[in-house]
């Protein structure tokens, strides 16, 4: 009887894994370097396998939430490594430079936002998630996600104006999806 349960579990995971892999790979590619994305994708899939019974029917927002937390862990580890490298450099007279970011207007405007605002905009624009799905990723209510998304859009518009870039079409599209 145990092998049937294991077989059913394996079949369920194999059925949803391709969609999770593709979506999470794109999600991570937009947020980090390829090596970190591969590591975080592996960790995300491992957690999806371990917590398969907890995975809801609408599994992609749940998987994005897992990937988001795994990426945060990876970024914390990278920051610790960078701090250690800086300390070693001070001792060894070695120069450590952080990676350079793209210097276009949108990247500049996004960099001017709080991390939470930038993330909710990425989930909405890059991952094409609705506020209810964003809520599942962030672990907040759908109403809170809608409000935060609206405010983040306003802040991005303000940042784009500061950089001298046009903020695009000014008509509100709040609540409408293509």
Tab-separated table of N, CA and C in Angstrom:
chain	number	residue	atom	x	y	z
A	1	UNK	N	0.825	-1.194	0.000
A	1	UNK	CA	0.000	0.000	0.000
A	1	UNK	C	0.870	1.258	0.000
A	2	UNK	N	1.995	1.224	0.698
A	2	UNK	CA	2.910	2.368	0.782
A	2	UNK	C	3.443	2.750	-0.591
A	3	UNK	N	3.771	1.744	-1.451
A	3	UNK	CA	4.329	2.045	-2.763
A	3	UNK	C	3.302	2.716	-3.672
A	4	UNK	N	2.006	2.413	-3.495
A	4	UNK	CA	0.974	3.074	-4.288
A	4	UNK	C	0.932	4.561	-3.941
A	5	UNK	N	0.992	4.872	-2.656
A	5	UNK	CA	0.996	6.261	-2.223
A	5	UNK	C	2.230	6.982	-2.766
A	6	UNK	N	3.372	6.334	-2.693
A	6	UNK	CA	4.605	6.925	-3.218
A	6	UNK	C	4.514	7.109	-4.724
A	7	UNK	N	3.927	6.137	-5.401
A	7	UNK	CA	3.775	6.228	-6.855
A	7	UNK	C	2.822	7.359	-7.236
A	8	UNK	N	1.719	7.493	-6.523
A	8	UNK	CA	0.766	8.574	-6.788
A	8	UNK	C	1.424	9.932	-6.560
A	9	UNK	N	2.185	10.009	-5.516
A	9	UNK	CA	2.896	11.240	-5.181
A	9	UNK	C	3.885	11.606	-6.279
A	10	UNK	N	4.640	10.613	-6.720
A	10	UNK	CA	5.622	10.833	-7.779
A	10	UNK	C	4.930	11.276	-9.067
A	11	UNK	N	3.825	10.618	-9.412
A	11	UNK	CA	3.094	10.974	-10.625
A	11	UNK	C	2.539	12.395	-10.545
A	12	UNK	N	2.032	12.784	-9.384
A	12	UNK	CA	1.513	14.144	-9.216
A	12	UNK	C	2.642	15.166	-9.385
A	13	UNK	N	3.784	14.882	-8.760
A	13	UNK	CA	4.913	15.800	-8.865
A	13	UNK	C	5.392	15.895	-10.313
A	14	UNK	N	5.502	14.761	-10.985
A	14	UNK	CA	5.966	14.765	-12.374
A	14	UNK	C	4.984	15.481	-13.297
A	15	UNK	N	3.698	15.482	-12.934
A	15	UNK	CA	2.702	16.170	-13.757
A	15	UNK	C	2.809	17.687	-13.614
A	16	UNK	N	3.094	18.171	-12.419
A	16	UNK	CA	3.131	19.619	-12.229
A	16	UNK	C	4.534	20.196	-12.329
A	17	UNK	N	5.553	19.392	-12.234
A	17	UNK	CA	6.935	19.886	-12.238
A	17	UNK	C	7.304	20.693	-13.485
A	18	UNK	N	6.954	20.254	-14.702
A	18	UNK	CA	7.366	21.061	-15.867
A	18	UNK	C	6.838	22.498	-15.824
A	19	UNK	N	5.584	22.668	-15.426
A	19	UNK	CA	5.026	24.030	-15.353
A	19	UNK	C	5.716	24.831	-14.265
A	20	UNK	N	5.984	24.192	-13.124
A	20	UNK	CA	6.656	24.883	-12.020
A	20	UNK	C	8.076	25.259	-12.436
A	21	UNK	N	8.780	24.333	-13.067
A	21	UNK	CA	10.166	24.585	-13.476
A	21	UNK	C	10.229	25.769	-14.434
A	22	UNK	N	9.389	25.759	-15.463
A	22	UNK	CA	9.415	26.848	-16.450
A	22	UNK	C	9.085	28.195	-15.810
A	23	UNK	N	8.013	28.228	-15.032
A	23	UNK	CA	7.582	29.499	-14.431
A	23	UNK	C	8.598	30.010	-13.416
A	24	UNK	N	9.082	29.141	-12.552
A	24	UNK	CA	10.026	29.561	-11.510
A	24	UNK	C	11.374	29.931	-12.131
A	25	UNK	N	11.778	29.222	-13.180
A	25	UNK	CA	13.027	29.574	-13.860
A	25	UNK	C	12.947	31.000	-14.415
A	26	UNK	N	11.812	31.347	-15.060
A	26	UNK	CA	11.640	32.712	-15.576
A	26	UNK	C	11.614	33.723	-14.432
A	27	UNK	N	10.901	33.394	-13.379
A	27	UNK	CA	10.811	34.261	-12.197
A	27	UNK	C	12.212	34.570	-11.667
A	28	UNK	N	13.028	33.543	-11.527
A	28	UNK	CA	14.370	33.717	-10.968
A	28	UNK	C	15.317	34.408	-11.944
A	29	UNK	N	15.178	34.122	-13.228
A	29	UNK	CA	16.061	34.732	-14.228
A	29	UNK	C	15.924	36.249	-14.235
A	30	UNK	N	14.755	36.734	-13.850
A	30	UNK	CA	14.521	38.174	-13.828
A	30	UNK	C	15.028	38.828	-12.559
A	31	UNK	N	15.446	38.023	-11.602
A	31	UNK	CA	15.809	38.566	-10.295
A	31	UNK	C	17.248	38.317	-9.877
A	32	UNK	N	17.935	37.385	-10.527
A	32	UNK	CA	19.278	37.047	-10.064
A	32	UNK	C	20.116	36.502	-11.206
A	33	UNK	N	21.356	36.203	-10.917
A	33	UNK	CA	22.272	35.668	-11.923
A	33	UNK	C	21.937	34.193	-12.207
A	34	UNK	N	22.390	33.664	-13.345
A	34	UNK	CA	22.034	32.296	-13.732
A	34	UNK	C	22.455	31.218	-12.725
A	35	UNK	N	23.618	31.329	-12.148
A	35	UNK	CA	24.072	30.302	-11.198
A	35	UNK	C	23.196	30.279	-9.949
A	36	UNK	N	22.899	31.448	-9.428
A	36	UNK	CA	22.029	31.524	-8.250
A	36	UNK	C	20.632	31.036	-8.607
A	37	UNK	N	20.151	31.396	-9.792
A	37	UNK	CA	18.822	30.949	-10.231
A	37	UNK	C	18.754	29.426	-10.269
A	38	UNK	N	19.792	28.780	-10.789
A	38	UNK	CA	19.805	27.309	-10.832
A	38	UNK	C	19.779	26.710	-9.432
A	39	UNK	N	20.581	27.268	-8.536
A	39	UNK	CA	20.607	26.769	-7.162
A	39	UNK	C	19.259	26.949	-6.474
A	40	UNK	N	18.667	28.120	-6.646
A	40	UNK	CA	17.391	28.408	-6.000
A	40	UNK	C	16.278	27.565	-6.617
A	41	UNK	N	16.325	27.340	-7.918
A	41	UNK	CA	15.337	26.477	-8.566
A	41	UNK	C	15.408	25.066	-7.998
A	42	UNK	N	16.613	24.564	-7.822
A	42	UNK	CA	16.785	23.218	-7.243
A	42	UNK	C	16.214	23.159	-5.836
A	43	UNK	N	16.521	24.159	-5.042
A	43	UNK	CA	16.014	24.204	-3.668
A	43	UNK	C	14.488	24.309	-3.656
A	44	UNK	N	13.946	25.099	-4.564
A	44	UNK	CA	12.496	25.258	-4.655
A	44	UNK	C	11.823	23.939	-5.006
A	45	UNK	N	12.380	23.229	-5.974
A	45	UNK	CA	11.802	21.933	-6.368
A	45	UNK	C	11.889	20.914	-5.233
A	46	UNK	N	12.976	20.939	-4.498
A	46	UNK	CA	13.115	20.045	-3.360
A	46	UNK	C	12.025	20.321	-2.319
A	47	UNK	N	11.787	21.584	-2.051
A	47	UNK	CA	10.737	21.947	-1.085
A	47	UNK	C	9.362	21.574	-1.635
A	48	UNK	N	9.150	21.791	-2.924
A	48	UNK	CA	7.866	21.390	-3.531
A	48	UNK	C	7.645	19.894	-3.379
A	49	UNK	N	8.684	19.108	-3.566
A	49	UNK	CA	8.568	17.654	-3.407
A	49	UNK	C	8.272	17.295	-1.946
A	50	UNK	N	9.027	17.886	-1.036
A	50	UNK	CA	8.838	17.574	0.379
A	50	UNK	C	7.456	17.992	0.883
A	51	UNK	N	6.945	19.092	0.361
A	51	UNK	CA	5.676	19.632	0.852
A	51	UNK	C	4.548	19.464	-0.172
A	52	UNK	N	4.674	18.454	-1.013
A	52	UNK	CA	3.707	18.205	-2.079
A	52	UNK	C	2.279	18.095	-1.542
A	53	UNK	N	2.121	17.471	-0.392
A	53	UNK	CA	0.783	17.310	0.187
A	53	UNK	C	0.189	18.639	0.650
A	54	UNK	N	1.027	19.631	0.908
A	54	UNK	CA	0.564	20.954	1.337
A	54	UNK	C	0.308	21.885	0.155
A	55	UNK	N	0.750	21.478	-1.035
A	55	UNK	CA	0.650	22.330	-2.213
A	55	UNK	C	-0.820	22.493	-2.611
A	56	UNK	N	-1.290	23.746	-2.735
A	56	UNK	CA	-2.698	23.974	-3.098
A	56	UNK	C	-2.954	23.651	-4.567
A	57	UNK	N	-4.220	23.631	-4.940
A	57	UNK	CA	-4.594	23.369	-6.328
A	57	UNK	C	-3.989	24.380	-7.285
A	58	UNK	N	-3.995	25.646	-6.902
A	58	UNK	CA	-3.346	26.685	-7.697
A	58	UNK	C	-1.905	26.771	-7.185
A	59	UNK	N	-1.071	25.924	-7.747
A	59	UNK	CA	0.259	25.701	-7.191
A	59	UNK	C	1.308	26.724	-7.595
A	60	UNK	N	1.131	27.435	-8.708
A	60	UNK	CA	2.186	28.363	-9.144
A	60	UNK	C	2.428	29.510	-8.168
A	61	UNK	N	1.403	30.205	-7.696
A	61	UNK	CA	1.690	31.263	-6.715
A	61	UNK	C	2.372	30.709	-5.454
A	62	UNK	N	1.971	29.511	-5.059
A	62	UNK	CA	2.591	28.867	-3.892
A	62	UNK	C	4.072	28.613	-4.187
A	63	UNK	N	4.359	28.089	-5.388
A	63	UNK	CA	5.754	27.812	-5.773
A	63	UNK	C	6.561	29.106	-5.890
A	64	UNK	N	5.927	30.186	-6.393
A	64	UNK	CA	6.617	31.480	-6.433
A	64	UNK	C	6.983	31.932	-5.018
A	65	UNK	N	6.078	31.723	-4.084
A	65	UNK	CA	6.350	32.094	-2.690
A	65	UNK	C	7.533	31.315	-2.131
A	66	UNK	N	7.582	30.016	-2.435
A	66	UNK	CA	8.710	29.186	-2.001
A	66	UNK	C	9.998	29.707	-2.636
A	67	UNK	N	9.957	29.968	-3.941
A	67	UNK	CA	11.148	30.453	-4.654
A	67	UNK	C	11.590	31.806	-4.105
A	68	UNK	N	10.638	32.652	-3.783
A	68	UNK	CA	10.950	33.979	-3.236
A	68	UNK	C	11.719	33.855	-1.926
A	69	UNK	N	11.251	32.946	-1.059
A	69	UNK	CA	11.936	32.757	0.228
A	69	UNK	C	13.310	32.091	0.030
A	70	UNK	N	13.396	31.145	-0.886
A	70	UNK	CA	14.694	30.514	-1.168
A	70	UNK	C	15.679	31.536	-1.739
A	71	UNK	N	15.187	32.416	-2.612
A	71	UNK	CA	16.048	33.459	-3.174
A	71	UNK	C	16.509	34.411	-2.082
A	72	UNK	N	15.622	34.761	-1.169
A	72	UNK	CA	16.005	35.642	-0.063
A	72	UNK	C	17.113	34.989	0.768
A	73	UNK	N	16.990	33.682	1.010
A	73	UNK	CA	18.042	32.966	1.739
A	73	UNK	C	19.355	33.002	0.972
A	74	UNK	N	19.294	32.775	-0.336
A	74	UNK	CA	20.507	32.786	-1.161
A	74	UNK	C	21.148	34.176	-1.164
A	75	UNK	N	20.319	35.209	-1.243
A	75	UNK	CA	20.857	36.566	-1.241
A	75	UNK	C	21.501	36.907	0.100
A	76	UNK	N	20.897	36.441	1.187
A	76	UNK	CA	21.518	36.654	2.510
A	76	UNK	C	22.876	35.967	2.562
A	77	UNK	N	22.946	34.756	2.029
A	77	UNK	CA	24.217	34.024	2.008
A	77	UNK	C	25.250	34.777	1.168
A	78	UNK	N	24.827	35.327	0.024
A	78	UNK	CA	25.758	36.092	-0.817
A	78	UNK	C	26.254	37.346	-0.097
A	79	UNK	N	25.350	37.998	0.628
A	79	UNK	CA	25.772	39.189	1.381
A	79	UNK	C	26.780	38.813	2.464
A	80	UNK	N	26.542	37.700	3.142
A	80	UNK	CA	27.510	37.242	4.154
A	80	UNK	C	28.850	36.948	3.502
A	81	UNK	N	28.821	36.298	2.336
A	81	UNK	CA	30.070	36.002	1.629
A	81	UNK	C	30.774	37.286	1.212
A	82	UNK	N	30.008	38.277	0.760
A	82	UNK	CA	30.601	39.557	0.346
A	82	UNK	C	31.235	40.255	1.547
A	83	UNK	N	30.533	40.249	2.683
A	83	UNK	CA	31.103	40.880	3.883
A	83	UNK	C	32.403	40.174	4.287
A	84	UNK	N	32.406	38.860	4.190
A	84	UNK	CA	33.617	38.105	4.520
A	84	UNK	C	34.732	38.446	3.536
A	85	UNK	N	34.390	38.524	2.243
A	85	UNK	CA	35.402	38.867	1.238
A	85	UNK	C	35.972	40.258	1.492
A	86	UNK	N	35.117	41.190	1.912
A	86	UNK	CA	35.585	42.545	2.219
A	86	UNK	C	36.534	42.511	3.411
A	87	UNK	N	36.192	41.724	4.423
A	87	UNK	CA	37.075	41.621	5.590
A	87	UNK	C	38.416	40.994	5.205
A	88	UNK	N	38.364	39.982	4.363
A	88	UNK	CA	39.603	39.339	3.911
A	88	UNK	C	40.407	40.325	3.063
A	89	UNK	N	39.705	41.072	2.212
A	89	UNK	CA	40.381	42.049	1.357
A	89	UNK	C	41.100	43.101	2.183
A	90	UNK	N	40.508	43.487	3.285
A	90	UNK	CA	41.138	44.484	4.153
A	90	UNK	C	42.453	43.948	4.700
A	91	UNK	N	42.477	42.659	4.945
A	91	UNK	CA	43.692	42.037	5.477
A	91	UNK	C	44.707	41.790	4.365
A	92	UNK	N	44.214	41.365	3.178
A	92	UNK	CA	45.098	40.974	2.082
A	92	UNK	C	45.348	42.076	1.056
A	93	UNK	N	44.789	43.271	1.262
A	93	UNK	CA	44.928	44.349	0.295
A	93	UNK	C	44.363	43.961	-1.071
A	94	UNK	N	43.269	43.251	-1.066
A	94	UNK	CA	42.602	42.741	-2.258
A	94	UNK	C	41.339	43.578	-2.484
A	95	UNK	N	41.037	43.954	-3.734
A	95	UNK	CA	39.896	44.806	-4.028
A	95	UNK	C	38.693	43.957	-4.428
A	96	UNK	N	37.567	44.160	-3.734
A	96	UNK	CA	36.322	43.462	-4.043
A	96	UNK	C	35.315	44.499	-4.510
A	97	UNK	N	34.747	44.266	-5.684
A	97	UNK	CA	33.760	45.204	-6.217
A	97	UNK	C	32.434	44.481	-6.403
A	98	UNK	N	31.331	45.122	-6.013
A	98	UNK	CA	30.020	44.508	-6.254
A	98	UNK	C	29.705	44.511	-7.741
A	99	UNK	N	28.852	43.580	-8.208
A	99	UNK	CA	28.505	43.553	-9.633
A	99	UNK	C	27.770	44.826	-10.033
A	100	UNK	N	27.992	45.269	-11.279
A	100	UNK	CA	27.358	46.489	-11.761
A	100	UNK	C	25.964	46.179	-12.287
A	101	UNK	N	25.046	47.080	-12.072
A	101	UNK	CA	23.672	46.913	-12.533
A	101	UNK	C	23.474	47.637	-13.853
A	102	UNK	N	22.438	47.270	-14.575
A	102	UNK	CA	22.084	47.951	-15.822
A	102	UNK	C	21.731	49.399	-15.491
A	103	UNK	N	22.005	50.302	-16.430
A	103	UNK	CA	21.811	51.722	-16.135
A	103	UNK	C	20.748	52.346	-17.029
A	104	UNK	N	19.643	51.664	-17.254
A	104	UNK	CA	18.574	52.287	-18.025
A	104	UNK	C	17.581	52.952	-17.080
A	105	UNK	N	16.661	53.700	-17.646
A	105	UNK	CA	15.752	54.515	-16.826
A	105	UNK	C	14.857	53.668	-15.923
A	106	UNK	N	14.348	52.558	-16.458
A	106	UNK	CA	13.475	51.719	-15.646
A	106	UNK	C	14.256	51.084	-14.495
A	107	UNK	N	15.449	50.594	-14.772
A	107	UNK	CA	16.263	49.998	-13.714
A	107	UNK	C	16.584	51.037	-12.640
A	108	UNK	N	16.860	52.257	-13.078
A	108	UNK	CA	17.138	53.336	-12.121
A	108	UNK	C	15.906	53.628	-11.283
A	109	UNK	N	14.756	53.688	-11.932
A	109	UNK	CA	13.513	53.958	-11.208
A	109	UNK	C	13.190	52.808	-10.250
A	110	UNK	N	13.359	51.574	-10.711
A	110	UNK	CA	13.077	50.412	-9.855
A	110	UNK	C	14.037	50.399	-8.662
A	111	UNK	N	15.279	50.788	-8.885
A	111	UNK	CA	16.261	50.822	-7.799
A	111	UNK	C	15.896	51.876	-6.759
A	112	UNK	N	15.158	52.898	-7.172
A	112	UNK	CA	14.739	53.937	-6.251
A	112	UNK	C	13.552	53.537	-5.384
A	113	UNK	N	12.948	52.402	-5.700
A	113	UNK	CA	11.798	51.921	-4.932
A	113	UNK	C	12.247	51.079	-3.746
A	114	UNK	N	11.369	50.960	-2.779
A	114	UNK	CA	11.616	50.015	-1.680
A	114	UNK	C	11.593	48.611	-2.276
A	115	UNK	N	12.280	47.681	-1.662
A	115	UNK	CA	12.323	46.305	-2.146
A	115	UNK	C	10.948	45.683	-2.285
A	116	UNK	N	10.063	45.975	-1.326
A	116	UNK	CA	8.713	45.404	-1.349
A	116	UNK	C	7.928	45.921	-2.549
A	117	UNK	N	8.092	47.205	-2.870
A	117	UNK	CA	7.389	47.777	-4.019
A	117	UNK	C	7.915	47.181	-5.321
A	118	UNK	N	9.231	47.073	-5.436
A	118	UNK	CA	9.819	46.512	-6.649
A	118	UNK	C	9.370	45.063	-6.842
A	119	UNK	N	9.314	44.302	-5.773
A	119	UNK	CA	8.926	42.893	-5.890
A	119	UNK	C	7.471	42.741	-6.324
A	120	UNK	N	6.584	43.521	-5.749
A	120	UNK	CA	5.167	43.392	-6.128
A	120	UNK	C	4.965	43.814	-7.585
A	121	UNK	N	5.719	44.813	-8.049
A	121	UNK	CA	5.643	45.206	-9.459
A	121	UNK	C	6.188	44.120	-10.368
A	122	UNK	N	7.275	43.474	-9.954
A	122	UNK	CA	7.820	42.369	-10.759
A	122	UNK	C	6.826	41.209	-10.844
A	123	UNK	N	6.210	40.875	-9.723
A	123	UNK	CA	5.225	39.785	-9.729
A	123	UNK	C	4.064	40.108	-10.674
A	124	UNK	N	3.647	41.357	-10.672
A	124	UNK	CA	2.528	41.772	-11.506
A	124	UNK	C	2.935	41.848	-12.982
A	125	UNK	N	4.050	42.529	-13.266
A	125	UNK	CA	4.433	42.779	-14.652
A	125	UNK	C	5.181	41.613	-15.289
A	126	UNK	N	6.143	41.050	-14.593
A	126	UNK	CA	6.978	40.008	-15.183
A	126	UNK	C	6.342	38.628	-15.092
A	127	UNK	N	5.702	38.336	-13.964
A	127	UNK	CA	5.114	37.008	-13.787
A	127	UNK	C	3.649	36.973	-14.201
A	128	UNK	N	3.081	38.169	-14.520
A	128	UNK	CA	1.701	38.292	-14.972
A	128	UNK	C	0.713	37.706	-13.962
A	129	UNK	N	0.949	38.016	-12.690
A	129	UNK	CA	0.071	37.520	-11.636
A	129	UNK	C	-0.998	38.561	-11.305
A	130	UNK	N	-2.174	38.070	-11.008
A	130	UNK	CA	-3.269	38.924	-10.544
A	130	UNK	C	-3.044	39.205	-9.059
A	131	UNK	N	-3.693	40.239	-8.517
A	131	UNK	CA	-3.502	40.556	-7.098
A	131	UNK	C	-3.758	39.375	-6.155
A	132	UNK	N	-4.751	38.542	-6.449
A	132	UNK	CA	-5.017	37.387	-5.582
A	132	UNK	C	-3.841	36.412	-5.601
A	133	UNK	N	-3.225	36.243	-6.754
A	133	UNK	CA	-2.067	35.360	-6.853
A	133	UNK	C	-0.844	35.986	-6.186
A	134	UNK	N	-0.688	37.283	-6.337
A	134	UNK	CA	0.397	37.995	-5.657
A	134	UNK	C	0.238	37.824	-4.155
A	135	UNK	N	-1.009	37.897	-3.696
A	135	UNK	CA	-1.290	37.720	-2.269
A	135	UNK	C	-0.802	36.360	-1.792
A	136	UNK	N	-1.023	35.327	-2.600
A	136	UNK	CA	-0.569	33.982	-2.224
A	136	UNK	C	0.953	33.906	-2.154
A	137	UNK	N	1.633	34.570	-3.092
A	137	UNK	CA	3.097	34.573	-3.091
A	137	UNK	C	3.641	35.278	-1.853
A	138	UNK	N	3.049	36.430	-1.529
A	138	UNK	CA	3.561	37.255	-0.433
A	138	UNK	C	2.994	36.884	0.927
A	139	UNK	N	1.973	36.040	0.956
A	139	UNK	CA	1.381	35.652	2.231
A	139	UNK	C	0.557	36.770	2.858
A	140	UNK	N	-0.159	37.529	2.010
A	140	UNK	CA	-1.010	38.615	2.473
A	140	UNK	C	-2.400	38.412	1.879
A	141	UNK	N	-3.344	39.263	2.250
A	141	UNK	CA	-4.688	39.155	1.683
A	141	UNK	C	-4.708	39.737	0.271
A	142	UNK	N	-5.705	39.328	-0.512
A	142	UNK	CA	-5.845	39.847	-1.873
A	142	UNK	C	-6.081	41.352	-1.847
A	143	UNK	N	-6.848	41.828	-0.876
A	143	UNK	CA	-7.095	43.260	-0.752
A	143	UNK	C	-5.789	44.018	-0.472
A	144	UNK	N	-4.982	43.488	0.440
A	144	UNK	CA	-3.700	44.138	0.746
A	144	UNK	C	-2.800	44.143	-0.491
A	145	UNK	N	-2.815	43.046	-1.249
A	145	UNK	CA	-1.997	42.983	-2.466
A	145	UNK	C	-2.455	44.036	-3.471
A	146	UNK	N	-3.769	44.201	-3.638
A	146	UNK	CA	-4.292	45.212	-4.572
A	146	UNK	C	-3.867	46.613	-4.154
A	147	UNK	N	-3.971	46.897	-2.888
A	147	UNK	CA	-3.597	48.223	-2.379
A	147	UNK	C	-2.097	48.458	-2.555
A	148	UNK	N	-1.298	47.465	-2.179
A	148	UNK	CA	0.160	47.614	-2.312
A	148	UNK	C	0.569	47.763	-3.764
A	149	UNK	N	-0.074	47.005	-4.666
A	149	UNK	CA	0.234	47.104	-6.089
A	149	UNK	C	-0.097	48.506	-6.603
A	150	UNK	N	-1.249	49.016	-6.248
A	150	UNK	CA	-1.649	50.359	-6.671
A	150	UNK	C	-0.628	51.401	-6.190
A	151	UNK	N	-0.251	51.307	-4.930
A	151	UNK	CA	0.717	52.267	-4.380
A	151	UNK	C	2.096	52.110	-5.015
A	152	UNK	N	2.490	50.877	-5.289
A	152	UNK	CA	3.795	50.642	-5.924
A	152	UNK	C	3.817	51.223	-7.332
A	153	UNK	N	2.706	51.103	-8.054
A	153	UNK	CA	2.626	51.690	-9.391
A	153	UNK	C	2.770	53.209	-9.311
A	154	UNK	N	2.119	53.811	-8.328
A	154	UNK	CA	2.227	55.265	-8.155
A	154	UNK	C	3.670	55.659	-7.852
A	155	UNK	N	4.327	54.903	-6.973
A	155	UNK	CA	5.714	55.226	-6.621
A	155	UNK	C	6.643	55.057	-7.820
A	156	UNK	N	6.406	54.017	-8.630
A	156	UNK	CA	7.215	53.819	-9.831
A	156	UNK	C	7.010	54.981	-10.796
A	157	UNK	N	5.778	55.406	-10.974
A	157	UNK	CA	5.480	56.546	-11.838
A	157	UNK	C	6.248	57.777	-11.352
A	158	UNK	N	6.239	58.011	-10.035
A	158	UNK	CA	6.966	59.149	-9.464
A	158	UNK	C	8.470	59.019	-9.706
A	159	UNK	N	9.009	57.826	-9.532
A	159	UNK	CA	10.448	57.605	-9.764
A	159	UNK	C	10.809	57.828	-11.225
A	160	UNK	N	9.950	57.373	-12.139
A	160	UNK	CA	10.220	57.578	-13.562
A	160	UNK	C	10.207	59.066	-13.904
A	161	UNK	N	9.327	59.810	-13.282
A	161	UNK	CA	9.304	61.265	-13.515
A	161	UNK	C	10.587	61.913	-13.010
A	162	UNK	N	11.117	61.436	-11.887
A	162	UNK	CA	12.366	61.987	-11.341
A	162	UNK	C	13.529	61.772	-12.293
A	163	UNK	N	13.535	60.625	-12.977
A	163	UNK	CA	14.638	60.318	-13.894
A	163	UNK	C	14.472	61.026	-15.230
A	164	UNK	N	13.312	61.665	-15.418
A	164	UNK	CA	13.069	62.365	-16.676
A	164	UNK	C	12.429	61.474	-17.716
A	165	UNK	N	12.187	60.221	-17.381
A	165	UNK	CA	11.548	59.297	-18.319
A	165	UNK	C	10.048	59.496	-18.256
A	166	UNK	N	9.398	59.303	-19.364
A	166	UNK	CA	7.940	59.340	-19.364
A	166	UNK	C	7.438	58.111	-18.632
A	167	UNK	N	6.345	58.252	-17.942
A	167	UNK	CA	5.805	57.135	-17.175
A	167	UNK	C	4.842	56.310	-18.000
A	168	UNK	N	4.867	56.460	-19.321
A	168	UNK	CA	3.972	55.674	-20.148
A	168	UNK	C	2.590	56.277	-20.171
A	169	UNK	N	1.636	55.482	-20.530
A	169	UNK	CA	0.244	55.910	-20.631
A	169	UNK	C	-0.276	56.258	-19.253
A	170	UNK	N	-0.852	57.410	-19.098
A	170	UNK	CA	-1.263	57.898	-17.789
A	170	UNK	C	-2.655	57.435	-17.365
A	171	UNK	N	-3.448	56.876	-18.306
A	171	UNK	CA	-4.786	56.435	-17.951
A	171	UNK	C	-4.690	55.264	-16.995
A	172	UNK	N	-5.532	55.246	-15.991
A	172	UNK	CA	-5.526	54.172	-15.008
A	172	UNK	C	-6.041	52.894	-15.645
A	173	UNK	N	-5.315	51.820	-15.412
A	173	UNK	CA	-5.757	50.500	-15.878
A	173	UNK	C	-5.984	49.598	-14.679
A	174	UNK	N	-6.120	50.200	-13.528
A	174	UNK	CA	-6.299	49.450	-12.284
A	174	UNK	C	-7.520	48.556	-12.405
A	175	UNK	N	-7.356	47.313	-12.068
A	175	UNK	CA	-8.468	46.371	-12.045
A	175	UNK	C	-8.734	45.722	-13.391
A	176	UNK	N	-8.074	46.177	-14.452
A	176	UNK	CA	-8.278	45.578	-15.772
A	176	UNK	C	-7.070	44.731	-16.124
A	177	UNK	N	-7.340	43.602	-16.725
A	177	UNK	CA	-6.267	42.708	-17.196
A	177	UNK	C	-6.500	42.442	-18.664
A	178	UNK	N	-5.443	42.369	-19.461
A	178	UNK	CA	-5.613	42.127	-20.913
A	178	UNK	C	-6.184	40.752	-21.175
